[in-house]
Coordinates of C-alpha atoms in Angstrom, one line a residue:
M1 CA -38.5 -66.3 67.4
D2 CA -35.1 -67.7 67.2
L3 CA -33.5 -68.3 63.9
T4 CA -33.3 -72.1 63.3
D5 CA -30.0 -73.8 62.3
D6 CA -31.9 -75.3 59.4
I7 CA -32.9 -72.1 57.6
I8 CA -29.2 -70.8 58.0
D9 CA -27.8 -74.0 56.7
W10 CA -30.2 -73.6 53.8
A11 CA -28.9 -70.0 53.1
N12 CA -25.3 -71.1 53.3
S13 CA -25.8 -73.9 50.9
I14 CA -27.0 -71.5 48.5
L15 CA -24.4 -68.6 48.9
I16 CA -21.3 -68.4 47.1
K17 CA -19.5 -65.1 48.0
A18 CA -20.9 -64.6 51.3
K19 CA -21.4 -66.9 54.3
V20 CA -23.6 -66.4 57.3
N21 CA -22.0 -66.5 60.7
D22 CA -24.0 -64.2 62.8
P23 CA -27.7 -63.8 61.7
T24 CA -28.0 -60.5 63.5
K25 CA -25.3 -58.9 61.7
D26 CA -24.6 -60.5 58.5
F27 CA -28.0 -59.5 56.8
C28 CA -28.1 -55.8 58.0
D29 CA -26.8 -54.2 54.8
G30 CA -28.8 -56.3 52.3
T31 CA -25.9 -57.7 50.5
V32 CA -26.5 -61.4 51.5
F33 CA -30.1 -61.1 50.7
M34 CA -29.3 -59.7 47.3
E35 CA -26.8 -62.6 46.7
L36 CA -29.6 -65.1 47.4
I37 CA -32.1 -63.3 45.2
V38 CA -29.7 -63.3 42.3
L39 CA -28.9 -67.0 42.8
L40 CA -32.5 -68.1 43.3
M41 CA -34.0 -65.8 40.7
S42 CA -31.5 -66.4 37.9
D43 CA -34.3 -67.0 35.5
N44 CA -35.8 -63.6 36.1
E45 CA -33.3 -61.2 34.7
T46 CA -35.6 -58.1 34.6
A47 CA -36.4 -58.5 38.3
V48 CA -32.7 -59.2 39.3
F49 CA -31.5 -56.1 37.3
G50 CA -34.2 -54.0 38.5
A51 CA -33.0 -54.7 42.1
L52 CA -29.4 -54.4 41.2
E53 CA -29.7 -51.0 39.5
K54 CA -30.6 -49.5 43.0
F55 CA -28.2 -51.6 45.0
H56 CA -25.0 -50.3 46.6
E57 CA -22.2 -52.8 47.1
N58 CA -20.4 -52.5 50.4
P59 CA -22.6 -49.8 51.8
S60 CA -20.7 -47.5 54.1
T61 CA -23.8 -45.8 55.8
M62 CA -27.1 -46.6 57.4
A63 CA -28.8 -44.7 54.4
Y64 CA -27.2 -47.0 51.8
S65 CA -28.0 -50.3 53.9
L66 CA -31.7 -49.2 54.1
N67 CA -31.7 -48.4 50.4
N68 CA -30.4 -51.9 49.7
L69 CA -33.1 -53.6 52.0
R70 CA -35.9 -51.7 50.4
A71 CA -34.6 -52.8 47.0
V72 CA -34.6 -56.5 48.3
L73 CA -38.2 -56.1 49.6
K74 CA -39.5 -54.5 46.5
C75 CA -37.9 -57.3 44.2
L76 CA -39.7 -59.8 46.3
T77 CA -43.1 -58.2 46.2
D78 CA -45.4 -59.3 43.4
D79 CA -48.9 -60.3 42.6
E80 CA -48.5 -63.5 44.7
T81 CA -46.2 -62.3 47.5
F82 CA -46.4 -59.4 49.9
V83 CA -43.6 -59.1 52.5
D84 CA -44.6 -57.3 55.5
V85 CA -41.0 -56.7 56.9
N86 CA -39.7 -53.4 58.2
P87 CA -36.2 -52.5 56.6
L88 CA -35.3 -50.9 59.7
D89 CA -35.9 -54.2 61.7
L90 CA -33.6 -56.0 59.2
Y91 CA -31.0 -53.2 59.6
R92 CA -31.0 -53.6 63.3
G93 CA -30.7 -57.3 63.0
K94 CA -34.0 -58.2 64.6
K95 CA -34.1 -62.1 64.4
Q96 CA -37.9 -62.4 63.7
A97 CA -37.5 -60.0 60.6
V98 CA -34.6 -62.0 59.2
W99 CA -36.1 -65.1 59.7
Q100 CA -39.4 -64.1 58.0
L101 CA -37.6 -62.9 54.8
L102 CA -35.4 -65.9 54.9
T103 CA -38.6 -68.0 55.0
V104 CA -40.2 -66.1 52.0
L105 CA -37.1 -66.7 50.0
R106 CA -37.0 -70.4 50.8
D107 CA -40.6 -71.2 50.2
K108 CA -40.8 -69.1 47.1
Y109 CA -37.7 -70.1 45.2
S110 CA -36.1 -73.1 46.8
D111 CA -38.1 -75.5 44.6
T112 CA -37.0 -74.1 41.4
N113 CA -33.3 -74.6 42.4
S114 CA -33.6 -77.8 44.3
S115 CA -31.7 -79.7 41.6
E116 CA -28.7 -77.4 42.0
I117 CA -29.0 -77.6 45.9
E118 CA -29.2 -81.4 46.0
I119 CA -26.1 -82.2 44.0
S120 CA -23.7 -83.8 46.2
G121 CA -20.2 -82.6 46.7
E122 CA -19.3 -78.8 47.5
D123 CA -17.1 -78.5 44.4
V124 CA -19.8 -79.6 42.1
K125 CA -22.4 -77.3 43.7
T126 CA -20.0 -74.3 43.6
Q127 CA -19.1 -74.9 40.1
D128 CA -22.6 -75.2 38.7
K129 CA -23.6 -72.0 40.6
T130 CA -20.5 -70.4 39.1
D131 CA -21.4 -71.5 35.5
Q132 CA -24.8 -70.0 36.0
L133 CA -23.4 -66.7 36.9
N134 CA -20.9 -66.5 34.1
S135 CA -23.7 -67.5 31.5
A136 CA -25.7 -64.5 32.8
A137 CA -22.8 -62.2 32.6
D138 CA -22.0 -63.4 29.1
A139 CA -25.6 -62.7 28.0
E140 CA -25.3 -59.3 29.2
D141 CA -21.9 -58.5 27.4
N142 CA -21.5 -60.0 23.9
E143 CA -17.9 -58.7 24.0
G144 CA -17.0 -61.2 26.6
D145 CA -15.1 -58.7 28.7
A146 CA -17.4 -58.6 31.8
T147 CA -15.0 -58.9 34.8
S148 CA -17.1 -57.7 37.6
S149 CA -19.3 -59.7 40.1
C150 CA -23.0 -59.8 39.5
L151 CA -23.3 -57.7 42.7
E152 CA -21.3 -54.9 41.3
L153 CA -23.3 -51.7 40.8
P154 CA -23.6 -49.8 37.5
E155 CA -22.2 -46.2 37.6
L156 CA -25.0 -43.5 38.3
E157 CA -25.0 -42.5 34.5
D158 CA -25.8 -46.1 33.7
Q159 CA -28.6 -46.1 36.2
L160 CA -30.1 -43.0 34.8
A161 CA -29.9 -44.3 31.4
V162 CA -32.2 -47.4 32.3
L163 CA -34.3 -45.6 35.0
N164 CA -37.7 -44.4 34.2
I165 CA -37.4 -40.7 35.3
N166 CA -41.2 -40.6 35.8
E167 CA -40.9 -43.2 38.3
S168 CA -37.5 -42.7 40.1
I169 CA -35.9 -39.6 41.8
I170 CA -32.3 -39.1 42.6
I171 CA -31.5 -37.9 46.2
L172 CA -28.2 -36.4 46.7
I173 CA -26.9 -36.9 50.2
K174 CA -23.8 -35.9 52.1
D175 CA -20.5 -37.7 51.7
G176 CA -21.9 -40.5 49.6
D177 CA -23.4 -41.9 46.3
P178 CA -26.8 -40.6 45.4
L179 CA -29.9 -42.7 46.3
C180 CA -32.7 -43.8 43.9
V181 CA -36.2 -43.2 45.4
D182 CA -39.7 -44.0 44.1
R183 CA -41.2 -40.6 43.1
Q184 CA -44.7 -41.5 44.5
R185 CA -43.2 -42.0 47.9
L186 CA -42.0 -38.4 48.0
T187 CA -44.9 -36.6 46.2
K188 CA -47.6 -38.4 48.3
A189 CA -46.1 -37.2 51.5
S190 CA -45.0 -33.8 50.7
P191 CA -46.4 -30.7 48.7
V192 CA -42.9 -29.4 48.4
F193 CA -41.5 -32.6 46.8
K194 CA -44.7 -32.5 44.7
R195 CA -44.0 -29.0 43.4
L196 CA -40.3 -29.8 42.8
I197 CA -41.0 -33.0 40.9
D198 CA -44.3 -32.5 39.2
E199 CA -44.3 -28.9 38.4
L200 CA -40.6 -27.9 38.2
S201 CA -39.5 -31.4 36.8
F202 CA -36.7 -32.0 39.1
Y203 CA -35.2 -35.5 38.9
E204 CA -32.5 -34.7 41.5
I205 CA -33.1 -33.2 44.9
E206 CA -30.4 -32.2 47.0
M207 CA -30.5 -33.2 50.9
D208 CA -26.8 -33.0 51.5
D209 CA -27.4 -30.4 54.4
F210 CA -28.6 -33.4 56.5
E211 CA -26.6 -36.4 57.7
A212 CA -26.8 -39.4 55.4
D213 CA -28.1 -41.8 58.0
T214 CA -30.8 -39.4 58.9
V215 CA -32.0 -39.0 55.4
G216 CA -32.1 -42.9 55.0
V217 CA -34.3 -42.9 58.2
F218 CA -36.4 -40.1 56.8
L219 CA -37.0 -41.9 53.6
A220 CA -37.9 -45.2 55.4
I221 CA -40.5 -43.4 57.7
L222 CA -42.1 -41.9 54.4
E223 CA -42.4 -45.3 53.0
E224 CA -43.7 -46.8 56.2
E225 CA -46.0 -43.7 56.9
K226 CA -45.2 -43.9 60.6
A227 CA -42.5 -42.2 62.7
E228 CA -41.6 -44.6 65.5
D229 CA -38.1 -45.9 64.5
F230 CA -35.6 -43.2 65.0
E231 CA -32.9 -42.4 67.6
E232 CA -32.9 -39.3 70.1
N233 CA -29.9 -37.9 68.1
Q234 CA -31.9 -38.1 64.9
F235 CA -35.0 -36.4 66.2
R236 CA -34.0 -32.8 65.3
E237 CA -33.2 -33.4 61.8
I238 CA -36.1 -35.6 61.2
H239 CA -38.3 -32.9 62.6
K240 CA -36.6 -30.3 60.6
L241 CA -37.0 -32.4 57.4
S242 CA -40.7 -32.6 58.2
V243 CA -41.0 -28.7 58.4
V244 CA -38.8 -28.0 55.4
F245 CA -40.7 -30.4 53.2
E246 CA -44.1 -29.4 54.8
I247 CA -45.2 -33.1 55.8
L248 CA -47.7 -32.2 58.4
W249 CA -48.4 -35.7 59.6
L250 CA -44.7 -36.1 60.4
Q251 CA -44.4 -32.8 62.1
I252 CA -47.4 -33.8 64.4
S253 CA -45.8 -37.3 64.9
C254 CA -42.3 -35.8 65.8
R255 CA -43.8 -33.2 68.3
S256 CA -46.1 -35.8 69.9
W257 CA -43.0 -38.0 70.3
L258 CA -41.2 -35.2 72.1
G259 CA -44.3 -34.4 74.0
G260 CA -44.3 -37.9 75.3
K261 CA -40.7 -37.4 76.5
I262 CA -41.9 -34.5 78.5
T263 CA -44.5 -36.4 80.3
E264 CA -42.1 -39.1 81.5
D265 CA -39.9 -39.0 84.7
M266 CA -36.7 -37.5 83.5
S267 CA -33.1 -37.5 84.9
N268 CA -31.0 -34.3 84.7
G269 CA -29.5 -35.5 81.3
E270 CA -32.9 -36.4 79.9
K271 CA -34.2 -33.0 81.1
L272 CA -31.4 -31.3 79.3
Y273 CA -32.0 -33.2 76.0
V274 CA -35.7 -32.3 76.1
F275 CA -35.0 -28.6 77.0
E276 CA -32.5 -28.4 74.3
E277 CA -34.8 -29.7 71.7
C278 CA -37.7 -27.5 72.8
L279 CA -35.4 -24.5 72.9
F280 CA -34.4 -25.3 69.1
I281 CA -38.1 -25.4 68.2
L282 CA -38.6 -22.0 70.1
R283 CA -35.7 -20.3 68.3
K284 CA -36.3 -21.7 64.8
W285 CA -40.1 -21.4 64.5
E286 CA -41.0 -19.2 67.6
E287 CA -43.4 -21.9 68.8
T288 CA -43.6 -22.1 72.5
D289 CA -46.1 -24.7 73.2
L290 CA -43.6 -27.6 74.0
M291 CA -41.3 -25.2 75.9
D292 CA -44.5 -24.2 78.1
M293 CA -45.4 -27.8 78.6
L294 CA -42.0 -28.7 79.6
I295 CA -41.6 -25.7 82.2
T296 CA -45.1 -26.5 83.6
K297 CA -44.1 -30.1 84.1
I298 CA -40.7 -29.6 85.9
M299 CA -41.3 -26.4 87.7
P300 CA -42.6 -28.2 90.9
D301 CA -39.3 -30.4 91.0
D302 CA -36.2 -29.6 92.7
N303 CA -34.2 -28.2 89.6
T304 CA -31.2 -26.7 91.6
K305 CA -28.6 -29.1 90.1
F306 CA -30.1 -28.7 86.5
I307 CA -30.0 -24.8 86.8
K308 CA -26.6 -24.6 88.2
E309 CA -25.1 -27.1 85.7
Y310 CA -26.8 -25.2 82.8
L311 CA -25.7 -21.6 83.9
K312 CA -22.3 -22.6 85.3
D313 CA -20.7 -20.5 82.5
L314 CA -22.9 -17.5 82.0
K315 CA -20.8 -16.5 78.9
R316 CA -22.1 -19.4 76.8
V317 CA -25.9 -18.8 77.2
D318 CA -28.0 -15.8 76.1
S319 CA -30.9 -13.7 77.5
I320 CA -33.6 -16.3 76.2
Q321 CA -31.8 -19.2 78.1
I322 CA -31.4 -17.1 81.2
D323 CA -35.2 -16.1 81.1
L324 CA -36.1 -19.8 80.8
M325 CA -34.0 -20.8 83.7
L326 CA -35.6 -18.0 85.9
Q327 CA -39.0 -19.5 84.8
I328 CA -38.0 -22.9 85.8
G329 CA -36.5 -21.6 89.2
G330 CA -39.7 -19.7 90.1
R331 CA -39.9 -16.8 92.3
K332 CA -38.8 -18.5 95.6
V333 CA -36.2 -17.3 98.0
E334 CA -34.2 -20.6 97.3
S335 CA -34.2 -19.9 93.8
I336 CA -33.1 -16.3 94.1
E337 CA -30.3 -17.4 96.4
M338 CA -29.1 -20.0 93.9
F339 CA -29.0 -17.4 91.2
L340 CA -27.1 -15.0 93.3
K341 CA -24.4 -17.7 94.1
I342 CA -24.2 -18.6 90.3
I343 CA -23.4 -15.0 89.8
L344 CA -20.7 -15.0 92.4
Q345 CA -19.3 -18.2 90.9
N346 CA -19.1 -16.6 87.5
L347 CA -17.6 -13.4 88.9
K348 CA -14.5 -15.4 90.1
N349 CA -11.3 -14.6 88.3
E350 CA -13.0 -12.0 86.1
T351 CA -11.9 -8.5 85.7
K352 CA -14.9 -6.9 84.0
L353 CA -18.6 -7.2 84.2
E354 CA -20.2 -9.5 81.7
K355 CA -23.4 -8.6 80.1
N356 CA -25.2 -11.8 81.2
V357 CA -24.3 -11.1 84.9
K358 CA -25.9 -7.5 84.5
Y359 CA -28.8 -9.2 82.8
L360 CA -29.6 -11.6 85.4
L361 CA -29.3 -9.1 88.3
Q362 CA -32.0 -6.9 86.5
K363 CA -34.3 -9.7 86.7
F364 CA -34.3 -10.3 90.4
D365 CA -37.0 -9.3 93.0
L366 CA -35.3 -6.5 94.9
A367 CA -37.7 -6.6 97.7
M368 CA -36.9 -10.2 98.2
C369 CA -33.1 -9.6 98.0
F370 CA -33.4 -7.0 100.6
E371 CA -35.6 -9.0 103.1
E372 CA -34.3 -12.4 102.8
L373 CA -30.9 -12.3 101.1
N374 CA -29.3 -9.0 102.2
E375 CA -25.9 -10.3 103.0
L376 CA -25.5 -12.5 99.9
Y377 CA -26.9 -9.8 97.6
T378 CA -24.4 -7.2 99.1
Q379 CA -21.5 -9.7 98.4
V380 CA -22.4 -9.9 94.8
L381 CA -22.6 -6.0 94.5
D382 CA -19.3 -5.6 96.3
A383 CA -17.7 -8.2 94.0
I384 CA -18.8 -6.3 91.0
S385 CA -17.8 -2.8 92.2
N386 CA -14.1 -4.4 92.9
L387 CA -13.8 -5.6 89.5
R388 CA -10.6 -4.3 88.0
D389 CA -11.7 -3.3 84.4
L390 CA -15.1 -1.8 85.2
T391 CA -16.3 0.8 82.5
V392 CA -18.1 4.0 83.5
E393 CA -21.3 2.3 82.5
D394 CA -20.7 -0.6 84.6
L395 CA -20.0 1.6 87.6
R396 CA -23.3 3.5 86.8
F397 CA -25.0 0.2 86.7
V398 CA -23.7 -0.6 90.2
V399 CA -25.0 2.7 91.6
E400 CA -28.3 2.5 90.1
I401 CA -29.0 -1.0 91.4
S402 CA -27.5 -0.1 94.7
S403 CA -29.7 3.0 95.1
K404 CA -32.9 1.4 93.8
T405 CA -32.5 -1.4 96.2
M406 CA -31.7 1.0 99.2
K407 CA -34.7 3.2 98.5
L408 CA -36.9 0.0 98.3
G409 CA -35.4 -1.2 101.5
Y410 CA -36.0 2.0 103.3
E411 CA -39.7 1.9 102.2
I412 CA -39.8 -1.6 103.6
Y413 CA -38.2 -0.3 106.9
Q414 CA -40.7 2.7 107.1
S415 CA -43.6 0.3 106.5
Q416 CA -42.3 -2.2 109.2
K417 CA -42.0 0.6 111.8
E418 CA -45.6 1.8 111.2
S419 CA -47.1 -1.4 111.2
G420 CA -44.9 -3.3 113.6
K421 CA -44.5 -6.4 111.2
S422 CA -43.0 -7.2 107.8
Q423 CA -44.6 -6.0 104.8
S424 CA -42.4 -7.4 102.1
A425 CA -44.8 -10.1 101.3
D426 CA -47.4 -7.5 100.5
L427 CA -45.3 -5.6 97.9
P428 CA -45.3 -6.4 94.3
P429 CA -42.0 -7.9 92.7
V430 CA -39.7 -5.0 91.9
A431 CA -37.0 -5.6 89.2
L432 CA -34.4 -2.9 88.2
D433 CA -35.3 -0.8 85.2
L434 CA -32.4 1.0 83.7
D435 CA -34.8 3.6 82.0
E436 CA -35.8 4.9 85.5
Q437 CA -32.5 6.4 86.2
S438 CA -33.8 9.5 87.8
A439 CA -35.9 7.3 90.2
C440 CA -33.0 5.2 91.2
L441 CA -30.3 7.7 92.0
P442 CA -30.1 9.8 95.2
K443 CA -31.1 13.4 95.1
T444 CA -27.6 14.5 95.8
Y445 CA -24.1 12.7 95.6
N446 CA -22.9 14.9 98.5
D447 CA -25.5 14.2 101.1
P448 CA -27.5 11.2 100.1
E449 CA -28.4 10.1 103.6
S450 CA -30.3 13.4 104.3
A451 CA -32.0 13.1 101.0
W452 CA -33.9 10.0 102.0
G453 CA -33.5 10.0 105.7
Y454 CA -30.9 7.1 105.8
D455 CA -29.6 8.4 109.2
E456 CA -32.6 6.2 110.6
F457 CA -31.6 3.4 108.5
P458 CA -30.8 0.0 110.1
A459 CA -27.3 -1.1 110.5
K460 CA -27.7 -4.3 108.8
F461 CA -28.5 -2.5 105.5
N462 CA -25.0 -2.1 104.0
F463 CA -25.7 -1.5 100.1
W464 CA -24.8 2.1 100.6
G465 CA -21.2 1.3 101.0
T466 CA -21.3 -0.4 97.6
A467 CA -22.9 2.5 96.0
K468 CA -20.4 5.0 97.5
N469 CA -17.6 2.9 96.4
A470 CA -18.8 3.1 92.7
M471 CA -19.7 6.6 92.9
S472 CA -16.2 7.7 93.9
F473 CA -15.1 6.7 90.4
L474 CA -17.8 8.6 88.8
K475 CA -17.1 12.1 90.3

């Protein structure tokens, strides 16, 4: 529904300080609505002051704007009027919400102010309204020195002096003035808030660990009792707030929201966002359900580009992230080939063996590396053995992984000779276990070929050159 020129003209005919030029922007912080209320409800000083004591002039953040809009809606709600408007819709400039609230104001109060509105001549109208405001200011200040506008906020101490502490709680937020919040909104939703407020008699609660805008959205969600209107970049903190303050229904809503994202078709950018949020939940609360759901959903897809981008710098990830990428890649030749190429890329311009390269190599299926990716796997081991600043421990690692792969390869070779066909598909996956060093190393460094019969080994198998290279440093 479009805003009509008629109702905007009506609002501009009432307003003194503000003027409406863009209905989708001029109402979003509540200031214009509050000026209309002050002018239209000048005969109801209690209601006006009740709204002003919780109002922030020139709000600098979304949190303050939402607080203002809630104050406006509360001021208009009485036994005869219920305003069913979402403050988030007003903040976002949704025309239907703005039109609805302006209509309530015009229908409820314009008749009582018709005499002022109908006076002809702009100067006369403005003067009459100014006289009304000045009279109200004089009534509040018998000393006659009130110089501030009727929209100017009292200091926080003055607010506390007139607030009923049993009904309002002060929320301290990051980089901004505190917010006044109805206590019932907090205690109804959260056992933590209830304990702090009812049992420990807190009237101030610090929430300055969270972004001010997110706190504003969080408080609006508690008031509306539904978690639908938040942005992707606010999800993590909204969900964290739901856990910190033990709001079970909000936790369920947040995880349902993220689960809905998982079920959708995702681009790599969307996949990365969902993965990072699932990873945060996994790390923070050791809950795997959402991550398991994500991996199950995307495993059948071609995730090559996603994994390559995620692991392009192995130094910035940890073992948990590597394990999850391995799960997403699956036990396929194409995936192992991709991970080997990622290792080669990460070895470029390096002089020492990074721990994550070592960790990733230990996770590979050695039988598959030998059978399907012999040449590429050997390039990786050769690149490692040629690093300039290898430690003795790193060199021993090269020997161990080369020797174990060679031993496994010989077993496959012998099996093939006996059966006349490839048997690697029938062998279980084998990964390097550094605790089994005695099983990995040759029986003797001096004559390793005779120890395992490598004189019969096929020429294509060239891991032993890498192992010999490394062992020359260990003698």
